mmCIF file of C-alpha atoms and ligand atoms in Angstrom:
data_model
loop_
_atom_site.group_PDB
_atom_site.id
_atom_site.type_symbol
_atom_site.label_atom_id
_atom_site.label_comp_id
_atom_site.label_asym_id
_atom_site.label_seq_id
_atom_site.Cartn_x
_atom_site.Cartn_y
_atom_site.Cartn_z
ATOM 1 C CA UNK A 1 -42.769 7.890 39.765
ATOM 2 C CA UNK A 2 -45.426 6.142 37.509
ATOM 3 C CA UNK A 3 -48.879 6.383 38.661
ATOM 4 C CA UNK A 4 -50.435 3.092 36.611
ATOM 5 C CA UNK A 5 -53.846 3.041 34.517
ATOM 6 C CA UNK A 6 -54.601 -0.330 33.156
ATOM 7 C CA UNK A 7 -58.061 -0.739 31.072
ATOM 8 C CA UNK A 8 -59.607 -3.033 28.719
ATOM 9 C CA UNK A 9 -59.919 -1.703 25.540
ATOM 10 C CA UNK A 10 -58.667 1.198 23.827
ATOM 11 C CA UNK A 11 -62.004 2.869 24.049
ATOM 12 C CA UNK A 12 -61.281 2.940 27.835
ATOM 13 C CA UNK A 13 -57.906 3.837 27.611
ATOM 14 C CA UNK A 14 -58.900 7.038 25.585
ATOM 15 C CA UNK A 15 -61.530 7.938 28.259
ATOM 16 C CA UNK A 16 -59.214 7.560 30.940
ATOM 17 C CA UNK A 17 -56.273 9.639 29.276
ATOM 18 C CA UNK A 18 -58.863 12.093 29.108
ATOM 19 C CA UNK A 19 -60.067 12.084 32.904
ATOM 20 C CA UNK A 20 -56.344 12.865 33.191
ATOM 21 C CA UNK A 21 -55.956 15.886 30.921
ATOM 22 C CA UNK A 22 -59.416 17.508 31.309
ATOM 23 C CA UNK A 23 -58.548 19.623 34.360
ATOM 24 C CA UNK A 24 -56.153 21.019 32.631
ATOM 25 C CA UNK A 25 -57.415 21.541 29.389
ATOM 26 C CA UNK A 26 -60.854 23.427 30.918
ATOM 27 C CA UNK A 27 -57.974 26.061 32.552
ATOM 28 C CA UNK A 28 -57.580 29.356 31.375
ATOM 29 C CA UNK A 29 -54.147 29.448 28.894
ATOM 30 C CA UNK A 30 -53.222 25.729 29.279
ATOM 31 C CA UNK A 31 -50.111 24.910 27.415
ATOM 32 C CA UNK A 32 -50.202 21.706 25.943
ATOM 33 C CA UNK A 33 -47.376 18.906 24.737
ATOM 34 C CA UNK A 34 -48.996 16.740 21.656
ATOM 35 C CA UNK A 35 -47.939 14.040 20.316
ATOM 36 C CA UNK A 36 -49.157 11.910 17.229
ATOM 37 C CA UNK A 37 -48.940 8.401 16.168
ATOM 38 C CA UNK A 38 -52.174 6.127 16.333
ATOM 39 C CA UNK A 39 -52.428 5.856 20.278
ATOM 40 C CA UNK A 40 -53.760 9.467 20.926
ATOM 41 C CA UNK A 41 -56.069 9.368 18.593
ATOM 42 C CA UNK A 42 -59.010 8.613 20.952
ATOM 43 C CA UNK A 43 -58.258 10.807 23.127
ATOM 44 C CA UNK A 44 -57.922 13.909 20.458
ATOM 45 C CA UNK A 45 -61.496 12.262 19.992
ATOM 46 C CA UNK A 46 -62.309 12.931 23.575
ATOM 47 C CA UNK A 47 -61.070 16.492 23.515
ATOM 48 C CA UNK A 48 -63.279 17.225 20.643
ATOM 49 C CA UNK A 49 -66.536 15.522 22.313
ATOM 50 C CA UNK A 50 -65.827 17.702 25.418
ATOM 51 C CA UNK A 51 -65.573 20.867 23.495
ATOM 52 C CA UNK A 52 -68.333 20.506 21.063
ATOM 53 C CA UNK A 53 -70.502 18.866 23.933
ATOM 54 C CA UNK A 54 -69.570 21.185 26.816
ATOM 55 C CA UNK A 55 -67.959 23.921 24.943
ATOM 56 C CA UNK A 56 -64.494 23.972 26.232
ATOM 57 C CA UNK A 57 -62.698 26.738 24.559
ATOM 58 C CA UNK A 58 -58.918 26.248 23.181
ATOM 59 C CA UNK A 59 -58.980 29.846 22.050
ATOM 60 C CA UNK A 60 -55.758 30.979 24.602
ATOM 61 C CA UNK A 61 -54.587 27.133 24.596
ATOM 62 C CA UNK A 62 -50.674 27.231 23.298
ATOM 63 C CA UNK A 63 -49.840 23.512 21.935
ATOM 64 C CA UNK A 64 -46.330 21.956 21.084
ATOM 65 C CA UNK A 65 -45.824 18.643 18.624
ATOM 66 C CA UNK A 66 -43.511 16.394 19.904
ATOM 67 C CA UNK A 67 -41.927 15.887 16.179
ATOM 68 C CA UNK A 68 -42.290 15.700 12.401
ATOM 69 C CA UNK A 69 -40.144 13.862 9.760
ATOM 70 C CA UNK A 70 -37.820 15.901 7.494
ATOM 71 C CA UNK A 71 -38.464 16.601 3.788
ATOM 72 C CA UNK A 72 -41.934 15.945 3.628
ATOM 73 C CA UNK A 73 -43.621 18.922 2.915
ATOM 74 C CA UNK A 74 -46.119 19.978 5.273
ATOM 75 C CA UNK A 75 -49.134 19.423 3.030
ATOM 76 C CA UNK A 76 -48.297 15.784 2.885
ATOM 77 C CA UNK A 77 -50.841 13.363 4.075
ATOM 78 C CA UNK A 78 -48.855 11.444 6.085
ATOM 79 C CA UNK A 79 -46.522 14.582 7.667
ATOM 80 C CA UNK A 80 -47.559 15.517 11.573
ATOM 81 C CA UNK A 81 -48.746 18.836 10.535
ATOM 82 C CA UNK A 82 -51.179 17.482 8.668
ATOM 83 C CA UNK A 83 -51.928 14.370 11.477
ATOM 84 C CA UNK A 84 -52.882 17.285 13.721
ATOM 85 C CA UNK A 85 -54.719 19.166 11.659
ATOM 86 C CA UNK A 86 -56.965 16.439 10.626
ATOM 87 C CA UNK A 87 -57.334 14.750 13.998
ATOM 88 C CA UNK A 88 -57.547 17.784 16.481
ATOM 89 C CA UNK A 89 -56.865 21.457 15.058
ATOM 90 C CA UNK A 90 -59.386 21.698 12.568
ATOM 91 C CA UNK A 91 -62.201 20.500 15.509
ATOM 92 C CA UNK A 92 -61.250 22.721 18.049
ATOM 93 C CA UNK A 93 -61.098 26.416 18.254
ATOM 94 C CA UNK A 94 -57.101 26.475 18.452
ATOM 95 C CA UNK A 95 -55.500 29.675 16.810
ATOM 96 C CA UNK A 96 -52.824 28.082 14.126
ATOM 97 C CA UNK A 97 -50.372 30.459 15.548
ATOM 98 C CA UNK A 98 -50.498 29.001 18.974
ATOM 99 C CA UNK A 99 -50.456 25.557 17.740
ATOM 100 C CA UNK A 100 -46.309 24.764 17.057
ATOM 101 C CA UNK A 101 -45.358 21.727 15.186
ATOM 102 C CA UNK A 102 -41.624 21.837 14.357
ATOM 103 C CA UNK A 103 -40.640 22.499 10.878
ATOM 104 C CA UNK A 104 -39.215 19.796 8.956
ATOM 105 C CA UNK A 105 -39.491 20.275 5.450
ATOM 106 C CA UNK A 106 -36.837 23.709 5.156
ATOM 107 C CA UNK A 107 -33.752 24.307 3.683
ATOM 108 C CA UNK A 108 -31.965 24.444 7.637
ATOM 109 C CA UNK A 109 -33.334 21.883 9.859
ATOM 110 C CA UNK A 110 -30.652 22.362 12.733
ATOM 111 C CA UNK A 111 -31.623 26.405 12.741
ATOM 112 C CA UNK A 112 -35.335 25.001 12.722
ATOM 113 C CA UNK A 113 -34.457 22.716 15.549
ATOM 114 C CA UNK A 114 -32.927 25.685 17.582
ATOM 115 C CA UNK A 115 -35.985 28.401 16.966
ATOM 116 C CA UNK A 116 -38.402 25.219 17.822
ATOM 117 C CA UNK A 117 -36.576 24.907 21.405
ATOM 118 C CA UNK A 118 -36.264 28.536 21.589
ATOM 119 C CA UNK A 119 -39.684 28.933 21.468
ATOM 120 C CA UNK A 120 -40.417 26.095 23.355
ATOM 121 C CA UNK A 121 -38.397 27.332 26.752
ATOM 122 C CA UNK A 122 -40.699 30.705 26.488
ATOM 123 C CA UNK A 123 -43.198 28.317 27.854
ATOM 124 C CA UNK A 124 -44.508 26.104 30.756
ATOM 125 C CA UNK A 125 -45.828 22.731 29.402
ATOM 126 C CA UNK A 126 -48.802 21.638 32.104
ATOM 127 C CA UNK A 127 -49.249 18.542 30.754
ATOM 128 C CA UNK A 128 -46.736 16.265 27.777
ATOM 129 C CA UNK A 129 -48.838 13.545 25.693
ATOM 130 C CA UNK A 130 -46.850 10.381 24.278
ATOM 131 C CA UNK A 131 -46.559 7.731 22.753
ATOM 132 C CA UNK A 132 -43.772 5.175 22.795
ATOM 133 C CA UNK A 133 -42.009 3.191 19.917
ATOM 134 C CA UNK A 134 -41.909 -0.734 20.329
ATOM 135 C CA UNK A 135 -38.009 0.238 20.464
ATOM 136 C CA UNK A 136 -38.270 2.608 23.492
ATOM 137 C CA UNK A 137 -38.375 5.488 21.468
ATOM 138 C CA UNK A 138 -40.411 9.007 23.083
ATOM 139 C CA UNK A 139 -41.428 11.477 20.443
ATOM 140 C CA UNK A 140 -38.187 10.145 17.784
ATOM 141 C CA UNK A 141 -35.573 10.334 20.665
ATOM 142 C CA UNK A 142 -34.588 6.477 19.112
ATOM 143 C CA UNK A 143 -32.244 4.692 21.579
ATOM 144 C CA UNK A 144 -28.597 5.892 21.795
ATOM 145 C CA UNK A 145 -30.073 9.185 22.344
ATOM 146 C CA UNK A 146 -28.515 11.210 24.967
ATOM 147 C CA UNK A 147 -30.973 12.012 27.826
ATOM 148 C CA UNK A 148 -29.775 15.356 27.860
ATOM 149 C CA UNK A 149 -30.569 16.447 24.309
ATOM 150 C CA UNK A 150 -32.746 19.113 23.306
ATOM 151 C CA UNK A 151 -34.968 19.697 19.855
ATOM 152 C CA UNK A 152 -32.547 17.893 17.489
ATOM 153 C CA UNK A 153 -32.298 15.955 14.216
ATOM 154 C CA UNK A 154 -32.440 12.403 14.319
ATOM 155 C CA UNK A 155 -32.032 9.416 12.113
ATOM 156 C CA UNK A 156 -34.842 6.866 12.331
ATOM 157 C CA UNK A 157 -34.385 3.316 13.027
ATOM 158 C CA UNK A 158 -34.913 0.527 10.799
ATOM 159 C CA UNK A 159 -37.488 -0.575 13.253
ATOM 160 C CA UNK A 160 -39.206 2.636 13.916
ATOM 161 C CA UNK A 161 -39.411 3.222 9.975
ATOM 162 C CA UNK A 162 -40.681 -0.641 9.574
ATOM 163 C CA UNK A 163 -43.443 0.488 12.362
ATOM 164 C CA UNK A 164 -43.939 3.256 10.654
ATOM 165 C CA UNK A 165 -44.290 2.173 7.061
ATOM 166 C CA UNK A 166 -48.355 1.018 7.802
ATOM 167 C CA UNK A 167 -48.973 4.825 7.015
ATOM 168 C CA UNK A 168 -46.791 5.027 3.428
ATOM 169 C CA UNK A 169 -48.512 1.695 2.350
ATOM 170 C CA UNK A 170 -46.249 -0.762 3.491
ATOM 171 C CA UNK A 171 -43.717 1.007 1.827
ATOM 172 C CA UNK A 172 -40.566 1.232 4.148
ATOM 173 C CA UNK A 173 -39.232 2.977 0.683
ATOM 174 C CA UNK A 174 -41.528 5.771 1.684
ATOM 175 C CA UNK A 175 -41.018 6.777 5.038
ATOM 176 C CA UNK A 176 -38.549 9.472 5.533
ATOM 177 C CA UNK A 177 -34.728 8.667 7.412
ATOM 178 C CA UNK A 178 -34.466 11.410 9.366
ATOM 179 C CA UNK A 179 -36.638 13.702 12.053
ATOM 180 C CA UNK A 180 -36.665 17.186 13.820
ATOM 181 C CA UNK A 181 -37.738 15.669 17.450
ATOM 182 C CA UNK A 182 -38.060 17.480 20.822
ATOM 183 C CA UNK A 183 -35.670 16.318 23.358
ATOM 184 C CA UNK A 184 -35.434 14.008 26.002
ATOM 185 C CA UNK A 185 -34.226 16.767 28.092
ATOM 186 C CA UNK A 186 -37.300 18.992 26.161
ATOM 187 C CA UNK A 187 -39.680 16.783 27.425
ATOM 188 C CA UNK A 188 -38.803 16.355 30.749
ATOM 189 C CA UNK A 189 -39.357 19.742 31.628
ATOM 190 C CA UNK A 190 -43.264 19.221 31.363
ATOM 191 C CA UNK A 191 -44.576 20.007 34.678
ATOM 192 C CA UNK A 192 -47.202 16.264 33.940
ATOM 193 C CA UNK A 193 -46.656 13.639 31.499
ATOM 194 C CA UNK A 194 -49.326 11.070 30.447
ATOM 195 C CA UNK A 195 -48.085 8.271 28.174
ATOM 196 C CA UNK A 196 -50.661 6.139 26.123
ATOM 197 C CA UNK A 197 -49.788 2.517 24.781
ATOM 198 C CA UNK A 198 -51.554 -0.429 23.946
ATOM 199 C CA UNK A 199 -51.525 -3.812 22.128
ATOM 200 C CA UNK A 200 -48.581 -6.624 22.826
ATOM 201 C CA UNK A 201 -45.980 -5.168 20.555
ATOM 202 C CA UNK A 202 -45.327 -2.421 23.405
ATOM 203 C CA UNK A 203 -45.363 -5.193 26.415
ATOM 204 C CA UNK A 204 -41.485 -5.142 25.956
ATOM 205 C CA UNK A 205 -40.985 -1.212 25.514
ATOM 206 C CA UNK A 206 -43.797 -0.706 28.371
ATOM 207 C CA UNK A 207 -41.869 -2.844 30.958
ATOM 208 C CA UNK A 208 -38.182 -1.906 30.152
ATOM 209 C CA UNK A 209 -39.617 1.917 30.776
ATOM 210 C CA UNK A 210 -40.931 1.004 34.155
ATOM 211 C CA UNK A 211 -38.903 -1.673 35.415
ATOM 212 C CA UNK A 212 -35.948 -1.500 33.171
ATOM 213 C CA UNK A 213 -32.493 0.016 34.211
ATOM 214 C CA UNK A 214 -32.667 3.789 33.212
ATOM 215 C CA UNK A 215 -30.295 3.699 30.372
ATOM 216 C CA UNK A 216 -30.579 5.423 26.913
ATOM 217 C CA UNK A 217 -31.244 2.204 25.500
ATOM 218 C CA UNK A 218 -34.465 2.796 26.161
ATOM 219 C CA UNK A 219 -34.936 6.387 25.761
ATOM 220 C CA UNK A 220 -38.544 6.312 27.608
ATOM 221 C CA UNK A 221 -36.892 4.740 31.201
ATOM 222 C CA UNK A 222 -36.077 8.696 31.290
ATOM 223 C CA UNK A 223 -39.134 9.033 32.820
ATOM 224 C CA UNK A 224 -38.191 7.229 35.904
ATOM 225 C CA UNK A 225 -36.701 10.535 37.146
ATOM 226 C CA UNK A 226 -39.900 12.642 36.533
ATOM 227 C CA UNK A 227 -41.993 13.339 39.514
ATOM 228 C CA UNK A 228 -45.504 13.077 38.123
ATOM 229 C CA UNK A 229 -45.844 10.739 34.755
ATOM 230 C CA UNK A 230 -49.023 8.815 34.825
ATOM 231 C CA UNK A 231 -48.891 5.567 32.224
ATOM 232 C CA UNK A 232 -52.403 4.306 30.813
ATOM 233 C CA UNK A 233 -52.379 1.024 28.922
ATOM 234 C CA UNK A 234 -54.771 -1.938 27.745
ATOM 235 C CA UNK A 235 -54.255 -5.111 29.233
ATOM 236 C CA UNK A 236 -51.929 -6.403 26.416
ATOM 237 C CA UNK A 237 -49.475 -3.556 26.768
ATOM 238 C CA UNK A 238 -49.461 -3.871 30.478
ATOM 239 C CA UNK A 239 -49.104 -7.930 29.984
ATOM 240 C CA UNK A 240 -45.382 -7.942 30.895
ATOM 241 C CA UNK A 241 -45.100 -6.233 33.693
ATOM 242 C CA UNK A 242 -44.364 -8.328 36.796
ATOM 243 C CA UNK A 243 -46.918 -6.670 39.838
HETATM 244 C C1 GLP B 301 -43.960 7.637 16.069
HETATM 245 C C2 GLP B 301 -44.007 8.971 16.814
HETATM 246 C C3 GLP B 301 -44.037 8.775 18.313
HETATM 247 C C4 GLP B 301 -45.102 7.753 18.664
HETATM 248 C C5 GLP B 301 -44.762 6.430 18.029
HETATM 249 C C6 GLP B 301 -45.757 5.334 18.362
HETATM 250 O O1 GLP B 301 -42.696 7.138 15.952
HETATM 251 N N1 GLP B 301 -42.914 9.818 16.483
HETATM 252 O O2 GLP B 301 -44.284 10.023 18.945
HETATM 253 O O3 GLP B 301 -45.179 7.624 20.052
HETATM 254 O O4 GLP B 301 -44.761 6.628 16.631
HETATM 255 O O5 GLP B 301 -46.833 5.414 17.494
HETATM 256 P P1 GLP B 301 -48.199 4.628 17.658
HETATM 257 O O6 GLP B 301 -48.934 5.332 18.730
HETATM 258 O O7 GLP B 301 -48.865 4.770 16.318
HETATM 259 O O8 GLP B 301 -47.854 3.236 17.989
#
């Protein structure tokens, strides 16, 4: 079931995703599913205005990251541990221990994968935030992904590392082949899921999710069998839907 937010800009969009989250962030031990990529952004921006404006405290908050790529060292500017940190982590009272982002620069990424999910399943997650690729793609479950996988390694599309390559330059060159990803079957198990998306080159992704046939194709038409996934867009993402 998708409940439907459509705004105008991405400022609104932000603000909205927020409305959505803020319950849940203001409870005591929330456990929260991040995501990066540019469309949370605002809303990491919203988290940080609410807890430097009304002092929401993420001191017993547990977060999990979606993904990271494999064999860039953490430190690297463009890896997802260092997304986080800049964006959210270092602005919020977070402990780094509760704060998981898988491990992809190690000499065993499939034992890495396993003690991610591991660790994962000791948890509840109240509320999952994503993004989705232009291809489909949730977290870097690319299509052809089984919806019953777990925290696995996956190879990148050509597409995904073409969107991709606006971080590393322009430089497709640059941006890594492979990824440590949560599961589609991972990320199901989050009791809410908000999804962000906007601008035109998601219209396509955005409407095969929602109206599409559920088919792994288009790994984000998983959500069509989750009970509570709300879906907040701009106009231009929301511009091929049909009602
Ligand atoms: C990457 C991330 C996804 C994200 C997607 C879209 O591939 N692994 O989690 O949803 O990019 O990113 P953006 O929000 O920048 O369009």
């Amino acid at each position: 079931m998708f409940n439907i937010i459509i705004k105008d800009n991405y400022d609104e969009v932000s603000k909205a995703a927020f409305d959505v989250m803020k319950d849940i962030v203001r409870k005591d031990k929330a456990v929260l599913g991040l995501a990066t990529g540019s469309s949370p952004v605002g809303l990491y921006k919203e988290m940080i205005r609410d807890h430097q404006e009304n002092g929401t405290s993420y001191k017993d908050t547990v977060s999990f990251n979606l993904d990271e790529y494999i064999g860039l060292p953490k430190s690297h500017r463009e890896s997802y541990y260092t997304f986080m940190h800049e964006n959210l982590f270092n602005h919020i009272d977070i402990k780094e221990e509760n704060a998981h982002v898988p491990l992809g620069d190690c000499e065993d990424p499939e034992k890495s994968a396993k003690e991610y999910e591991d660790e994962l399943k000791k948890y509840e997650v109240d509320i999952q935030i994503l993004g989705i690729g232009s291809d489909g793609h949730i977290a870097f479950n690319e299509p052809g992904c089984p919806f019953d996988s777990e925290t696995h390694i996956m190879e990148l599309t050509e597409q995904t590392r073409e969107d991709n390559a606006r971080f590393f330059d322009g430089n497709i060159d640059e941006v890594p082949k492979l990824a440590i990803t949560q599961g589609l079957a991972s990320i199901m198990r989050a009791k809410k899921i908000i999804l962000i998306a906007t601008g035109a080159n998601k219209a396509q992704a955005i409407k095969d999710m929602i109206e599409g046939e559920k088919t792994v194709d288009c790994p984000a038409s998983i959500l069509q069998d989750h009970n509570d996934v709300t879906v907040v867009l701009d106009k231009d993402a929301a511009s091929k839907l049909s009602k």
